[in-house]
mmCIF file of C-alpha atoms in Angstrom:
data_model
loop_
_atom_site.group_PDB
_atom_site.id
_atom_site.type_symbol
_atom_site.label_atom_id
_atom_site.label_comp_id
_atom_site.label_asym_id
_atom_site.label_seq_id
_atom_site.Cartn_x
_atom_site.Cartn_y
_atom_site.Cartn_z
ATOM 1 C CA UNK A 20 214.565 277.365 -104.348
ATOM 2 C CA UNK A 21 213.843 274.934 -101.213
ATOM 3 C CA UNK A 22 212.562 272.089 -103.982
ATOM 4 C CA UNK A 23 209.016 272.555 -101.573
ATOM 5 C CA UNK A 24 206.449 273.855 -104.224
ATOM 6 C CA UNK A 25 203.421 275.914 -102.595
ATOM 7 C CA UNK A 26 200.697 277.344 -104.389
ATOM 8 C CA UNK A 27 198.842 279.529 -104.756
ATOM 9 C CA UNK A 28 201.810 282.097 -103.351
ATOM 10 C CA UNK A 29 198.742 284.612 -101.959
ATOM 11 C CA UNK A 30 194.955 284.245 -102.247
ATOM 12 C CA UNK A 31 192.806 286.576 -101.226
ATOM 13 C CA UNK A 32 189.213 285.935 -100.490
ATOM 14 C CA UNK A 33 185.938 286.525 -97.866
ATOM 15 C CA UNK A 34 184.476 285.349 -94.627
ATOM 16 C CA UNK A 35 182.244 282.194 -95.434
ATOM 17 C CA UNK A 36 184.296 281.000 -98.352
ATOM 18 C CA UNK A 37 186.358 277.459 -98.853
ATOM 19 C CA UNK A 38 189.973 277.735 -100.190
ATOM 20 C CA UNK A 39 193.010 274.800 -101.073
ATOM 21 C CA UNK A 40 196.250 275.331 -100.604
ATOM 22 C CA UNK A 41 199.143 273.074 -102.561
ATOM 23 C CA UNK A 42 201.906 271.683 -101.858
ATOM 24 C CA UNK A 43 204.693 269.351 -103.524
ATOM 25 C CA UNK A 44 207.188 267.919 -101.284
ATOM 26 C CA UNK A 45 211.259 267.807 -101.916
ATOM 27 C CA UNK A 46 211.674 264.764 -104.404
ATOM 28 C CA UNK A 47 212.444 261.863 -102.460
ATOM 29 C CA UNK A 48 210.814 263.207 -99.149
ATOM 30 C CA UNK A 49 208.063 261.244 -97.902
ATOM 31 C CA UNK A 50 206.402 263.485 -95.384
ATOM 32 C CA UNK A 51 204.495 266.350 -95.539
ATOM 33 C CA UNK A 52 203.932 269.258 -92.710
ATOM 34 C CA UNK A 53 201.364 271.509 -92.789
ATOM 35 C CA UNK A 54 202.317 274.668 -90.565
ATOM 36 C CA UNK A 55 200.511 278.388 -89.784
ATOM 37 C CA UNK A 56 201.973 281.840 -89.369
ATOM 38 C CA UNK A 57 199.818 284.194 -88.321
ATOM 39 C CA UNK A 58 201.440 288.068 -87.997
ATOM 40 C CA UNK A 59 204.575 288.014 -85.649
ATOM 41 C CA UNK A 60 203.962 284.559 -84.301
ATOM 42 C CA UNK A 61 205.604 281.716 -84.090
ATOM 43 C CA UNK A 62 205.055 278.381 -85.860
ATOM 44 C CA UNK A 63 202.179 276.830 -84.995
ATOM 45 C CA UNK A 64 201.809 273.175 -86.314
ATOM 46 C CA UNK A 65 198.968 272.101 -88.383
ATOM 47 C CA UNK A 66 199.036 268.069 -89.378
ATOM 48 C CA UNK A 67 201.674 265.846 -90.798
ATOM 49 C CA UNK A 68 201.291 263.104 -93.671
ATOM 50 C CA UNK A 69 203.851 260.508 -94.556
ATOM 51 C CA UNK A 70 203.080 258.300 -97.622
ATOM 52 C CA UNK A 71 199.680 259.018 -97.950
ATOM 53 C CA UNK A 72 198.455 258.281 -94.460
ATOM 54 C CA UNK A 73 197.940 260.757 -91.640
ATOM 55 C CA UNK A 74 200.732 260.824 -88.869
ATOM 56 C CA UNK A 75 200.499 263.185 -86.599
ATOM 57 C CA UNK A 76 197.502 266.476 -85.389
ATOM 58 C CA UNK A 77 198.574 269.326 -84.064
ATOM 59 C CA UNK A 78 196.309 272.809 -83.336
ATOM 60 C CA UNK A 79 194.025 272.101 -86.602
ATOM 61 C CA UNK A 80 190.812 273.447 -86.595
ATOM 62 C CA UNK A 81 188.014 271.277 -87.370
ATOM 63 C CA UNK A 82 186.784 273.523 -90.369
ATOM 64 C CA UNK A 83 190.636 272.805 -92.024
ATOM 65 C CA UNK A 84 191.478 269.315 -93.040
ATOM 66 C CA UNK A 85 194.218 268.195 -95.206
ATOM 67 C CA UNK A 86 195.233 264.693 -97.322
ATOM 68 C CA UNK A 87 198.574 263.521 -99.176
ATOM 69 C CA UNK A 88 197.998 261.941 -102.253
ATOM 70 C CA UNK A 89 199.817 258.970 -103.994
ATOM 71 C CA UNK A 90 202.316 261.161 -106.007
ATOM 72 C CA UNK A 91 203.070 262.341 -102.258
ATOM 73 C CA UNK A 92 201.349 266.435 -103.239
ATOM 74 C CA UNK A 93 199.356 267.627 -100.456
ATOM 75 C CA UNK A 94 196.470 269.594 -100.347
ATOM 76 C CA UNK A 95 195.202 271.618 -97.190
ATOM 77 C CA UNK A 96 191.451 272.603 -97.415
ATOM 78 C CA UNK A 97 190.524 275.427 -95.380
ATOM 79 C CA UNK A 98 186.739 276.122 -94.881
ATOM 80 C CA UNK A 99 183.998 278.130 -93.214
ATOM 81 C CA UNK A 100 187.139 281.140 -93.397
ATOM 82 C CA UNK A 101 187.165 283.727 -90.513
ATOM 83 C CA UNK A 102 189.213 286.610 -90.238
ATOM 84 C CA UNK A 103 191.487 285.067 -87.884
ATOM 85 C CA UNK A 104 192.119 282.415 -90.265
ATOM 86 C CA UNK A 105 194.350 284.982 -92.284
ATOM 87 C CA UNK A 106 197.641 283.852 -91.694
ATOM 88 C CA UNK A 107 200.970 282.990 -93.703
ATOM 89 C CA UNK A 108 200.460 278.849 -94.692
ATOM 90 C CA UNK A 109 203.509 276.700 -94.840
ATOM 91 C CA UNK A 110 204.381 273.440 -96.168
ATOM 92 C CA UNK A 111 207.576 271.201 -95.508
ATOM 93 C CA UNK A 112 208.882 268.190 -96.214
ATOM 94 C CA UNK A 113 211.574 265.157 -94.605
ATOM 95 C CA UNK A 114 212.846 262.287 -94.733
ATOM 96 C CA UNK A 115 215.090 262.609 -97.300
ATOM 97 C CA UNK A 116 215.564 258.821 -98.085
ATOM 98 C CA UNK A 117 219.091 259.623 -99.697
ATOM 99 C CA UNK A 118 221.177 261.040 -96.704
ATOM 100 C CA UNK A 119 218.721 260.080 -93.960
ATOM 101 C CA UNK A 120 218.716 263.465 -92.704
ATOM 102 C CA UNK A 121 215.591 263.939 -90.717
ATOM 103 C CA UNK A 122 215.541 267.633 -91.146
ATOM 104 C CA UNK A 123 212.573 270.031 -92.347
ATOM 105 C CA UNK A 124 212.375 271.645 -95.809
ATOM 106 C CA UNK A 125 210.107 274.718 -96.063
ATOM 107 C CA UNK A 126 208.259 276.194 -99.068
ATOM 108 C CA UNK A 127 208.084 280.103 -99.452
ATOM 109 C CA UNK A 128 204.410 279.608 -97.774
ATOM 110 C CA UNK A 129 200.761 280.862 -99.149
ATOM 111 C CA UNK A 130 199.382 284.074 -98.119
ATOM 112 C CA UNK A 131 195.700 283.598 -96.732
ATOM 113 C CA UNK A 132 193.886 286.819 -96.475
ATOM 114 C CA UNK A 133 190.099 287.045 -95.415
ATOM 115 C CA UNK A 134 188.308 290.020 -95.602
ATOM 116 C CA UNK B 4 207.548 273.563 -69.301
ATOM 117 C CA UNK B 5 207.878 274.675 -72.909
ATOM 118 C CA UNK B 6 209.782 271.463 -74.963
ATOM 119 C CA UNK B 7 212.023 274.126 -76.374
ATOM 120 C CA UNK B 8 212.616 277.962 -74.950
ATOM 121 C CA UNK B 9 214.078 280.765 -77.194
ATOM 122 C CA UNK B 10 214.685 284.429 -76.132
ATOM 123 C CA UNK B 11 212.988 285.945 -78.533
ATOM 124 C CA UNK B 12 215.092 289.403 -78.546
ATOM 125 C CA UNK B 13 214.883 291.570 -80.260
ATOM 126 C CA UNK B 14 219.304 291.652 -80.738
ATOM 127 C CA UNK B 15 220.457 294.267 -82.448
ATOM 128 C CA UNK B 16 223.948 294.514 -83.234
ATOM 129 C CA UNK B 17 227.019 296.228 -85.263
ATOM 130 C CA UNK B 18 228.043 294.710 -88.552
ATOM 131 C CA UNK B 19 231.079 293.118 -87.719
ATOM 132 C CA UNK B 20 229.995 291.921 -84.648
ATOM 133 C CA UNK B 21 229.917 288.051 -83.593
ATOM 134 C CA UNK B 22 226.285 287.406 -82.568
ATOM 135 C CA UNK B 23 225.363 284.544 -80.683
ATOM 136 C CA UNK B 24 222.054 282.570 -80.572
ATOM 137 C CA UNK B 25 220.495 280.065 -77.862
ATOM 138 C CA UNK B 26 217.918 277.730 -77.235
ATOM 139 C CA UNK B 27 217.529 275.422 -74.118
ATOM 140 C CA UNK B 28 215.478 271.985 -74.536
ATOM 141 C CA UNK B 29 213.701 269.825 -71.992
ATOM 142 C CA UNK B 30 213.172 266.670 -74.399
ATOM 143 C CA UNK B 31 216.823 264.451 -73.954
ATOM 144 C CA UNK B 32 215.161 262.215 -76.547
ATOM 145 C CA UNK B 33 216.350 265.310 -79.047
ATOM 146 C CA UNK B 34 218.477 263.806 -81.824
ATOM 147 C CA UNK B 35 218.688 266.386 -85.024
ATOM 148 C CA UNK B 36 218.813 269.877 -84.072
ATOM 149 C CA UNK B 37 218.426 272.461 -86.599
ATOM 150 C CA UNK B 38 218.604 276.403 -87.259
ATOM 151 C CA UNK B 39 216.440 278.135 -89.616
ATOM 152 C CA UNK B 40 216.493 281.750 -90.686
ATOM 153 C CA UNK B 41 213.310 283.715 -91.532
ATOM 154 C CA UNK B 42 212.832 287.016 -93.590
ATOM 155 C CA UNK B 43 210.155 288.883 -92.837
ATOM 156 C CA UNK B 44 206.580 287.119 -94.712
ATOM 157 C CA UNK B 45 209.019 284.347 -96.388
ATOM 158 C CA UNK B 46 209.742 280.695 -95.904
ATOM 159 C CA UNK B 47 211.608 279.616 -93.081
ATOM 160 C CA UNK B 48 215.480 278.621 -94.552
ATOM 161 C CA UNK B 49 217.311 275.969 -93.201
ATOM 162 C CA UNK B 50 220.712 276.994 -92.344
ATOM 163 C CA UNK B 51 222.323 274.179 -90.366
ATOM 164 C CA UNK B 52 221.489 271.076 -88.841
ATOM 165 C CA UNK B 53 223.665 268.944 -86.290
ATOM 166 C CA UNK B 54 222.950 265.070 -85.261
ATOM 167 C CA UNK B 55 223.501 264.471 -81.582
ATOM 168 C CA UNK B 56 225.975 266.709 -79.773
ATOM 169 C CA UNK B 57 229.146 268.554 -81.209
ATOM 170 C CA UNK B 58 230.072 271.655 -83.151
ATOM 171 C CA UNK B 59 228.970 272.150 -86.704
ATOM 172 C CA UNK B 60 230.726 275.220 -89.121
ATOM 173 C CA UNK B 61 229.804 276.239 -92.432
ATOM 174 C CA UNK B 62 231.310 279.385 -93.663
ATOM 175 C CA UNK B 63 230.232 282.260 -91.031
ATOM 176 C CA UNK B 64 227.992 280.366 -89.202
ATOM 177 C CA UNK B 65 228.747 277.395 -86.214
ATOM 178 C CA UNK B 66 226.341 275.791 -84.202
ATOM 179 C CA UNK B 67 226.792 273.806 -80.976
ATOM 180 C CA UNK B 68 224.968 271.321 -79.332
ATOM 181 C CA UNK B 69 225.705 270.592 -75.547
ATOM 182 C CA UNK B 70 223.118 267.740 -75.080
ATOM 183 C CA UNK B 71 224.549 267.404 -71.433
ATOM 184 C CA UNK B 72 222.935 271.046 -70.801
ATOM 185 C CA UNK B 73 220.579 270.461 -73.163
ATOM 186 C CA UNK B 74 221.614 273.653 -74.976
ATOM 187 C CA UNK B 75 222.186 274.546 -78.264
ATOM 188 C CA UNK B 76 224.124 277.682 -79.899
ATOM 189 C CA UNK B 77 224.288 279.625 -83.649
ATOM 190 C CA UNK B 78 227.240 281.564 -83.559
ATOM 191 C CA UNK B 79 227.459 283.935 -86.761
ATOM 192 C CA UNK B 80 231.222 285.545 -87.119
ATOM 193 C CA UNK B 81 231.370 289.237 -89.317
ATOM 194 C CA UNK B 82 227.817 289.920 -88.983
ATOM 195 C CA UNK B 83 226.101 291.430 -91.923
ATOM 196 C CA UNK B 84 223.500 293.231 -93.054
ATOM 197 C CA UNK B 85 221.835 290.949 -94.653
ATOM 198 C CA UNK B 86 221.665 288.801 -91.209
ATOM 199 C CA UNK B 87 219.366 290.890 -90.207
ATOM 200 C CA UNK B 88 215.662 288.249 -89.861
ATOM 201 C CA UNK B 89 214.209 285.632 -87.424
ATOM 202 C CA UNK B 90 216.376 283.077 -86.093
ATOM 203 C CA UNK B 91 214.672 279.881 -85.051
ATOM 204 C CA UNK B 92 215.985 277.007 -83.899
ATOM 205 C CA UNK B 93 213.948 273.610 -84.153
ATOM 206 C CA UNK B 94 214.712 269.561 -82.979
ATOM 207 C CA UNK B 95 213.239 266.469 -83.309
ATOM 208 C CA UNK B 96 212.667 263.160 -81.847
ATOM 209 C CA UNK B 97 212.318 262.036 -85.266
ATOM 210 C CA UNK B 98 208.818 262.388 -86.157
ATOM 211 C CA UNK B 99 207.860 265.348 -83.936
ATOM 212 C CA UNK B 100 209.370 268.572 -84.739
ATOM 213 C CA UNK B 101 209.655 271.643 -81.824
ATOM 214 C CA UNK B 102 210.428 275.052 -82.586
ATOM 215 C CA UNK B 103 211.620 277.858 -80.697
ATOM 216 C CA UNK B 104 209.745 281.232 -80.959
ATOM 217 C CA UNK B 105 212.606 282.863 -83.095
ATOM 218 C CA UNK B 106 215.077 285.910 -82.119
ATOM 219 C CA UNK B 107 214.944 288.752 -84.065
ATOM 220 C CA UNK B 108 218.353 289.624 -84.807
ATOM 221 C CA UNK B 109 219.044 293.790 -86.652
ATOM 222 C CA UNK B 110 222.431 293.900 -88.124
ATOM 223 C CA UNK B 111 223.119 298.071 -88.123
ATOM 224 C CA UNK B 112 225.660 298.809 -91.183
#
């Protein structure tokens, strides 16, 4: 167990629809990292919170959008699905404020599939 | 240029053997460089990290960093079968983080 929390592990749903995936961050990591997998590809990086405010974009599609909240969970909102959109959905955390390691911590990802 | 460049394989190796795993950079800025190993469908799982340049061993495993060539290495010693996933290496500037495209690395019993 990572200590990253993602939920729901796989979701399943159809073209059109809205769906939220969770995430709870390492405790004492400040910053969140949203990332997709689709099939045999490479990371592709979503958007990054740290504290509650937005730090950095990277390839996120305007129908996805994303906030941290106060107790430092993350949500990722993903809406107007395509099929394309079915992908594996990763969360990570850093900045762990006890050893100062600036390293990424994965969670065991959410399983998007649209039909 | 690609920040960071991985061959992505696929290696495929004898159990036993010592496999070895690169990455070249472009970024000098670079200050934590990591290595995380990926089953197939499952969270990525860190395996090492290093700060700056230097060698790094934990059990089986070593990694190098040779920021003068801006290249690092995961050595694993007595290969396994249970090696056998994605091998991805990843820095950071220390907001930013840059991944390689993984190797996929077959350990044959």
């Amino acid at each position: 167990d990572s200590g990253v929390t993602q939920t729901p592990k796989h979701l399943i749903t159809a073209t059109g629809q809205r769906v939220t995936l969770r995430c709870s961050p390492r405790s004492g990591d400040l910053s969140v990292y949203w990332y997709q997998q689709s099939l045999d590809q490479g990371l592709q990086f979503l958007i990054q919170y740290y504290n509650g405010e937005e730090r950095a974009k990277g390839n996120i599609l305007e129908r996805f959008s994303a906030q941290q909240f106060p107790d430092l969970h993350s949500e990722l909102n993903l809406s107007s699905l395509e099929l394309g959109d079915s992908a594996l959905y990763f969360c990570a955390s850093s900045v762990d404020i006890y050893s100062g390691a600036n390293v990424l911590t994965f969670g065991a990802g959410s399983r998007l599939t649209v039909l | 240029q690609k920040e960071v460049e991985q061959d992505p394989g696929p290696l495929s190796v004898p159990e036993g053997a010592i496999v070895s795993l690169n990455c070249t950079y472009s970024n000098s800025a670079f200050q934590y460089f990591m290595w995380y190993r990926q089953y197939s469908r499952k969270g990525p799982e860190l395996l090492m990290y290093t700060y700056s340049s230097g060698n790094k061993e934990d059990g089986r495993f070593t990694a190098q960093v040779d920021k003068s060539s801006k290249y690092i290495s995961l050595f694993i010693r007595d290969s396994q079968p249970s090696d056998s996933a994605t091998y991805l290496c990843a820095m950071t500037t220390g907001n930013q983080f840059y991944f390689g495209t993984g190797t996929s690395l077959t350990v044959i019993p």
